[in-house]
Short mmCIF file of C-alpha atoms and ligand atoms in Angstrom, two decimals:
data_model
loop_
_atom_site.label_atom_id
_atom_site.label_comp_id
_atom_site.label_asym_id
_atom_site.label_seq_id
_atom_site.Cartn_x
_atom_site.Cartn_y
_atom_site.Cartn_z
CA MET A 1 99.10 184.26 77.57
CA GLU A 2 97.46 181.81 75.17
CA ALA A 3 93.75 181.47 75.06
CA ARG A 4 94.21 177.72 75.43
CA LEU A 5 95.77 178.18 78.85
CA PHE A 6 92.96 180.43 79.96
CA THR A 7 90.38 177.88 79.00
CA ARG A 8 92.33 175.18 80.75
CA ALA A 9 92.66 177.33 83.87
CA GLN A 10 88.97 177.97 83.91
CA GLU A 11 88.34 174.21 83.79
CA ILE A 12 90.85 173.56 86.51
CA SER A 13 89.58 176.32 88.83
CA ARG A 14 86.14 174.66 88.98
CA GLU A 15 87.78 171.64 90.64
CA PHE A 16 90.52 173.34 92.63
CA ARG A 17 89.92 176.50 94.57
CA PHE A 18 92.51 178.03 96.87
CA THR A 19 92.72 180.65 99.59
CA TYR A 20 95.40 182.80 98.01
CA LYS A 21 93.90 185.42 95.69
CA ALA A 22 96.21 185.93 92.82
CA ALA A 23 96.00 188.53 90.05
CA ARG A 24 94.36 187.00 86.86
CA PHE A 25 97.59 186.36 85.03
CA GLU A 26 99.29 184.80 88.07
CA GLU A 27 96.25 182.72 88.78
CA VAL A 28 96.31 181.14 85.41
CA TRP A 29 99.99 180.35 85.78
CA LEU A 30 99.50 179.00 89.29
CA LEU A 31 96.54 176.79 88.38
CA ASP A 32 98.30 175.48 85.40
CA SER A 33 101.48 174.82 87.43
CA LEU A 34 99.97 173.29 90.52
CA PHE A 35 97.05 171.38 89.03
CA GLU A 36 98.80 168.01 88.79
CA ILE A 37 100.38 168.47 92.21
CA ALA A 38 96.91 169.14 93.71
CA ASP A 39 95.44 166.27 91.65
CA HIS A 40 98.02 163.89 93.11
CA LYS A 41 97.01 165.14 96.58
CA TRP A 42 100.34 166.64 97.52
CA ILE A 43 98.61 169.91 98.35
CA SER A 44 95.08 170.84 99.34
CA ASP A 45 95.33 174.62 99.30
CA VAL A 46 97.56 177.54 98.38
CA LEU A 47 97.64 179.93 101.31
CA ARG A 48 99.97 182.77 100.28
CA LYS A 49 102.93 183.89 98.30
CA VAL A 50 106.13 183.63 100.35
CA LYS A 51 108.38 185.38 97.84
CA GLY A 52 108.51 186.40 94.24
CA GLY A 53 112.15 185.62 93.34
CA LYS A 54 114.09 186.46 90.21
CA GLU A 55 113.45 183.21 88.45
CA ALA A 56 110.67 181.72 90.46
CA SER A 57 107.98 182.44 93.06
CA VAL A 58 107.50 180.41 96.19
CA TYR A 59 104.08 179.76 97.73
CA LEU A 60 103.02 178.43 101.10
CA CYS A 61 100.69 175.55 100.65
CA LYS A 62 98.62 173.34 102.92
CA SER A 63 99.68 169.76 102.54
CA GLY A 64 97.50 167.06 101.01
CA GLU A 65 97.11 163.49 102.27
CA GLY A 66 100.38 162.37 100.79
CA VAL A 67 102.61 164.62 102.97
CA GLU A 68 103.29 164.18 106.74
CA ALA A 69 104.20 167.89 107.40
CA PRO A 70 101.26 170.38 107.74
CA TYR A 71 102.69 172.78 105.17
CA VAL A 72 104.83 172.62 102.10
CA ALA A 73 106.49 175.19 99.82
CA ALA A 74 105.86 175.23 96.10
CA LYS A 75 108.54 176.80 93.97
CA ILE A 76 107.14 177.75 90.62
CA TYR A 77 109.45 178.75 87.86
CA ARG A 78 108.58 181.66 85.68
CA PRO A 79 107.59 180.71 82.16
CA ARG A 80 110.83 180.59 80.18
CA MET A 81 110.08 183.68 78.17
CA LEU A 82 109.52 185.74 81.31
CA ARG A 83 112.63 184.60 83.08
CA ASN A 84 115.63 186.86 83.19
CA LEU A 85 117.86 185.38 80.62
CA LYS A 86 120.73 184.21 82.75
CA ASN A 87 123.75 182.89 80.89
CA ASP A 88 123.44 179.28 81.95
CA GLN A 89 126.25 177.94 79.78
CA GLN A 90 128.97 177.84 82.38
CA TYR A 91 126.73 175.79 84.60
CA ARG A 92 125.55 173.47 81.86
CA THR A 93 129.10 172.57 80.75
CA GLY A 94 129.89 169.09 81.96
CA ARG A 95 126.36 168.14 82.94
CA ALA A 96 124.01 166.16 80.78
CA ASP A 97 120.48 167.60 80.36
CA LEU A 98 117.55 165.99 82.11
CA ASP A 99 113.98 165.39 81.01
CA GLU A 100 110.85 165.99 83.14
CA SER A 101 111.34 162.67 84.91
CA GLY A 102 114.90 163.55 85.83
CA ASN A 103 116.41 161.11 83.33
CA VAL A 104 119.29 162.00 81.10
CA ILE A 105 118.19 163.04 77.59
CA VAL A 106 119.74 160.81 74.93
CA ASP A 107 117.25 161.33 72.06
CA ASP A 108 119.20 162.79 69.08
CA GLY A 109 116.25 164.91 67.85
CA THR A 110 115.84 166.53 71.25
CA LEU A 111 119.57 167.11 71.72
CA HIS A 112 119.73 168.68 68.24
CA ALA A 113 116.76 171.00 68.96
CA MET A 114 118.57 172.15 72.16
CA GLN A 115 121.74 172.77 70.30
CA LYS A 116 119.92 174.73 67.65
CA ARG A 117 118.03 176.62 70.33
CA THR A 118 114.59 175.99 68.73
CA ALA A 119 111.60 176.94 70.76
CA PHE A 120 111.16 173.25 71.71
CA GLY A 121 114.91 172.98 72.54
CA GLU A 122 114.61 176.00 74.84
CA GLU A 123 111.64 174.35 76.59
CA VAL A 124 113.69 171.22 77.19
CA ARG A 125 116.53 173.31 78.59
CA HIS A 126 114.24 175.01 80.94
CA GLN A 127 112.88 171.68 82.12
CA SER A 128 116.38 170.35 82.69
CA TRP A 129 117.21 173.33 84.87
CA ILE A 130 114.25 172.49 87.11
CA ALA A 131 114.92 168.77 87.04
CA TYR A 132 118.40 169.50 88.35
CA GLU A 133 117.09 171.44 91.29
CA PHE A 134 114.73 168.51 92.19
CA LYS A 135 117.32 165.80 91.71
CA THR A 136 119.95 167.64 93.76
CA LEU A 137 117.47 168.17 96.61
CA GLU A 138 116.77 164.40 96.47
CA ASN A 139 120.48 163.47 96.51
CA LEU A 140 121.33 165.93 99.25
CA HIS A 141 118.39 165.17 101.40
CA ASN A 142 119.21 161.44 101.26
CA ALA A 143 122.80 162.36 102.17
CA GLY A 144 121.63 164.09 105.31
CA ALA A 145 122.33 167.67 104.20
CA ASP A 146 120.42 170.66 105.54
CA VAL A 147 118.08 171.09 102.60
CA PRO A 148 114.26 171.10 102.31
CA LYS A 149 112.78 167.63 101.79
CA PRO A 150 111.64 167.31 98.16
CA TYR A 151 108.21 165.84 97.57
CA ALA A 152 107.32 166.25 93.93
CA MET A 153 108.22 167.86 90.66
CA GLU A 154 105.53 168.45 88.09
CA LYS A 155 106.15 170.54 84.98
CA ASN A 156 107.52 173.86 86.18
CA ALA A 157 106.92 173.38 89.96
CA ILE A 158 108.82 171.78 92.78
CA LEU A 159 107.20 170.90 96.00
CA MET A 160 109.40 170.73 99.08
CA GLY A 161 109.48 171.09 102.81
CA TYR A 162 108.45 174.55 104.01
CA VAL A 163 110.83 176.33 106.37
CA GLY A 164 108.80 178.66 108.70
CA ASP A 165 105.36 178.64 110.29
CA LEU A 166 101.97 179.76 109.35
CA SER A 167 102.55 183.40 110.19
CA SER A 168 106.03 183.80 108.75
CA ALA A 169 108.52 182.05 106.45
CA ALA A 170 112.14 181.68 107.39
CA SER A 171 114.39 184.71 106.73
CA VAL A 172 117.34 184.57 104.32
CA LEU A 173 120.42 184.49 106.40
CA ASN A 174 121.69 187.70 104.83
CA SER A 175 119.02 189.66 106.66
CA VAL A 176 119.87 188.15 110.05
CA SER A 177 122.30 189.49 112.72
CA LEU A 178 123.84 186.72 114.81
CA ASP A 179 125.62 186.83 118.12
CA SER A 180 129.16 185.59 118.02
CA SER A 181 128.61 182.10 119.30
CA GLU A 182 125.67 181.46 117.01
CA ALA A 183 127.60 182.87 114.05
CA GLN A 184 130.48 180.51 114.72
CA ARG A 185 128.09 177.53 115.07
CA LEU A 186 126.19 178.23 111.94
CA TYR A 187 129.30 178.99 109.97
CA GLU A 188 130.63 175.50 110.90
CA ARG A 189 127.28 174.01 109.86
CA VAL A 190 127.38 175.70 106.51
CA ILE A 191 131.04 174.41 105.93
CA HIS A 192 129.89 170.95 107.02
CA ASN A 193 127.21 171.06 104.29
CA ILE A 194 129.68 172.33 101.64
CA ASP A 195 132.00 169.51 102.57
CA LEU A 196 129.16 166.97 102.41
CA MET A 197 128.14 168.27 99.00
CA LEU A 198 131.70 167.78 97.69
CA THR A 199 131.62 164.21 99.08
CA HIS A 200 128.61 163.73 96.78
CA LYS A 201 130.35 165.59 93.92
CA ILE A 202 128.06 168.59 93.98
CA ILE A 203 128.92 172.31 94.08
CA HIS A 204 126.02 174.70 94.79
CA GLY A 205 127.14 177.22 92.29
CA ASP A 206 125.13 180.21 93.64
CA LEU A 207 125.76 179.88 97.32
CA SER A 208 125.58 183.01 99.50
CA ALA A 209 123.66 184.15 102.57
CA TYR A 210 120.80 184.91 100.14
CA ASN A 211 120.34 181.16 99.47
CA ILE A 212 120.56 180.03 103.01
CA LEU A 213 117.45 180.22 105.19
CA TYR A 214 117.51 180.86 108.95
CA TRP A 215 114.78 179.54 111.20
CA ASN A 216 114.85 178.80 114.95
CA GLY A 217 118.64 178.79 115.07
CA ASP A 218 119.08 176.41 112.12
CA ILE A 219 120.14 176.87 108.59
CA THR A 220 118.68 175.35 105.38
CA LEU A 221 120.44 175.59 102.00
CA ILE A 222 118.13 176.30 99.02
CA ASP A 223 118.09 177.14 95.28
CA PHE A 224 119.94 174.41 93.41
CA PRO A 225 119.12 174.55 89.70
CA GLN A 226 122.64 175.66 88.68
CA VAL A 227 124.56 172.89 90.49
CA VAL A 228 127.95 172.14 89.04
CA PHE A 229 129.99 168.97 89.10
CA PRO A 230 133.57 169.24 90.22
CA GLU A 231 135.02 166.58 87.94
CA SER A 232 133.38 167.53 84.64
CA ASN A 233 133.02 171.32 84.64
CA PRO A 234 136.27 172.99 83.56
CA VAL A 235 135.64 176.04 85.72
CA SER A 236 134.31 174.13 88.77
CA TRP A 237 137.17 175.30 90.96
CA ASN A 238 136.40 178.97 90.23
CA ILE A 239 132.72 178.49 90.88
CA PHE A 240 133.46 176.60 94.11
CA SER A 241 135.80 179.21 95.40
CA ARG A 242 133.29 181.96 94.51
CA ASP A 243 130.74 180.13 96.65
CA LEU A 244 133.08 180.15 99.60
CA THR A 245 134.03 183.81 99.11
CA ARG A 246 130.44 184.78 99.36
CA VAL A 247 129.72 182.57 102.37
CA CYS A 248 132.78 184.08 104.12
CA GLN A 249 131.68 187.59 103.27
CA TYR A 250 128.54 187.08 105.32
CA PHE A 251 130.12 185.26 108.22
CA SER A 252 133.02 187.77 108.42
CA SER A 253 130.40 190.51 108.73
CA GLN A 254 129.10 188.58 111.79
CA GLY A 255 132.52 188.48 113.40
CA VAL A 256 133.67 185.00 112.34
CA ARG A 257 137.27 184.78 111.28
CA CYS A 258 137.39 183.01 107.98
CA ASP A 259 139.88 182.98 105.13
CA ALA A 260 137.82 182.04 102.05
CA ARG A 261 140.75 181.27 99.80
CA LYS A 262 142.47 178.92 102.26
CA LEU A 263 139.20 177.26 103.24
CA ALA A 264 138.22 176.67 99.56
CA LEU A 265 141.64 175.20 98.80
CA ASP A 266 141.68 172.95 101.85
CA LEU A 267 138.20 171.59 101.17
CA TRP A 268 138.88 171.17 97.45
CA THR A 269 142.20 169.29 97.87
CA SER A 270 140.94 167.22 100.70
CA HIS A 271 138.51 165.68 98.23
CA GLY A 272 141.34 165.00 95.81
CA TYR A 273 140.47 167.71 93.31
CA LYS A 274 143.06 169.90 91.65
CA THR A 275 142.60 173.62 91.10
CA ALA A 276 143.68 173.46 87.48
CA LYS A 277 142.86 170.31 85.65
CA GLU A 278 142.35 168.84 82.30
CA ALA A 279 138.84 168.90 81.03
CA ASP A 280 137.41 166.21 78.80
CA PRO A 281 136.82 167.85 75.42
CA LYS A 282 133.40 166.24 75.19
CA TYR A 283 132.27 168.72 77.82
CA LEU A 284 133.57 171.76 76.00
CA ASP A 285 131.27 173.74 73.72
CA PRO A 286 133.09 174.79 70.55
CA GLU A 287 130.79 177.80 70.19
CA ASN A 288 131.56 179.06 73.69
CA SER A 289 134.57 181.41 73.76
CA GLU A 290 135.35 180.68 77.45
CA ASP A 291 135.43 176.98 76.74
CA MET A 292 137.71 177.46 73.74
CA LYS A 293 140.05 179.75 75.71
CA PHE A 294 140.24 177.02 78.33
CA TRP A 295 140.93 174.34 75.71
CA LYS A 296 143.70 176.35 74.06
CA LYS A 297 145.35 176.99 77.42
CA GLN A 298 145.25 173.33 78.27
CA LYS A 299 146.91 172.21 74.97
N1 ADP B 1 111.45 175.72 101.32
C1 ADP B 1 111.27 177.01 101.55
N2 ADP B 1 110.63 177.40 102.70
C2 ADP B 1 110.43 178.72 102.95
N3 ADP B 1 110.83 179.73 102.08
C3 ADP B 1 111.39 179.46 100.99
C4 ADP B 1 111.68 178.03 100.59
N4 ADP B 1 112.33 178.03 99.42
C5 ADP B 1 112.39 179.24 98.98
N5 ADP B 1 111.92 180.09 99.93
C6 ADP B 1 111.82 181.57 99.79
O1 ADP B 1 111.69 181.94 98.40
C7 ADP B 1 112.76 182.76 97.95
C8 ADP B 1 113.16 182.35 96.56
O2 ADP B 1 113.60 180.99 96.49
P1 ADP B 1 114.87 180.54 95.71
O3 ADP B 1 114.92 179.03 95.67
O4 ADP B 1 116.08 181.18 96.26
O5 ADP B 1 114.65 181.06 94.21
P2 ADP B 1 115.28 182.25 93.28
O6 ADP B 1 115.84 181.57 92.15
O7 ADP B 1 114.01 183.06 92.96
O8 ADP B 1 116.26 183.00 94.16
C9 ADP B 1 113.93 182.47 98.99
O9 ADP B 1 114.75 183.54 99.13
C10 ADP B 1 113.07 182.26 100.26
O10 ADP B 1 112.80 183.54 100.86
MG1 MG B 2 117.64 182.34 95.54
#
C-alpha cells in the first residue's frame, strides 16, 4: 500500500468515522473507496461487512440523506493487483470498454494502453468491469427485473439496494432448501428474469444459485460485471446455456423438473437468436486463440 494512500486515508478518517472496525489495511481501502460516496451523502455509516467475495467485499451501510431506504449495500472491488486474475477475455469480446462515467471509451491513447496491457490500461480495464456491473443494474432495474436498485458508482465501489435486515443479510439461494411449491414459483421467477434480460439483450454470464439472493420468499439476481451481449459475442450461446445449466442444477436439486438444454434453446430461439452464428470480425481478437478458432471455423 502506498504511503500516499495512507496519508489520504488519515485525512479522510478525520471527517468520516464509521462503526465497522476494519483491520488497518482494509480500513485504508474502505475509506479511500467510500469517501466520495459518503461525501455525496449516499451513506452516513458503514455498519459491518456482509461478505468478502472473490473479487469484491460487500458492506452493510446506513443510508445518507439521498437514499429513501434505511440501509444500502456497498460492493467494493479489490484493488486490481489483489484480484484473482480471472480470464475476462471471453466476456470482453463484443463489448466496448466503459470509462468511470459509464461512457464508451473512444480515445485512441487509452484503447492502445489497454491493448498493450500497460499499468494504466489495466486500470481502465478494471474500471470498465465495474462500470458494466453498474450500468447493467441500471438497465435491468429500469426494466423491472429482480435486481438491487443501483444508487451510485464511485471509483471501485458500487452502492445498491441492500437485501436483508439489520441483523442478517439475505442468503444465497444455493444455501436454501425450498419446499416444492416455493421451488417451482422461484424457478419460474428466475426464468422470467432470464427472459427479460434477453429482451434487453443481456446475458448474466455467471448465473447460478450463488448469484441469486433469497430473502422473505423472493429472489434477487446479483453480480453482473461479466455480462455478455447475445448479438456481438461469438460464444454468447455457450455462455447462455451454461447459465441455464447451473440454474437448473440447483432447481433440480429442489425437486423442480427442468431440462436445461431444451429451456435454453426455447428461450434463445424465441428471441430470434441462432445457436451458431456469424460473428463480426471487429469483435474478434487476433491474439486470442479461441477467437481465431471460431473465425477459421466460420470461414
Ligand atoms: N445487494 C446486496 N444485499 C445483500 N447482500 C449482498 C448484496 N450484494 C451482494 N451481497 C452479498 O455479497 C456476496 C458477494 O457479492 P457478489 O456481487 O456476488 O460478488 P463476488 O464477485 O464477490 O461474488 C454475495 O454472495 C452476497 O452474499
Ligand atoms: Mg458472486
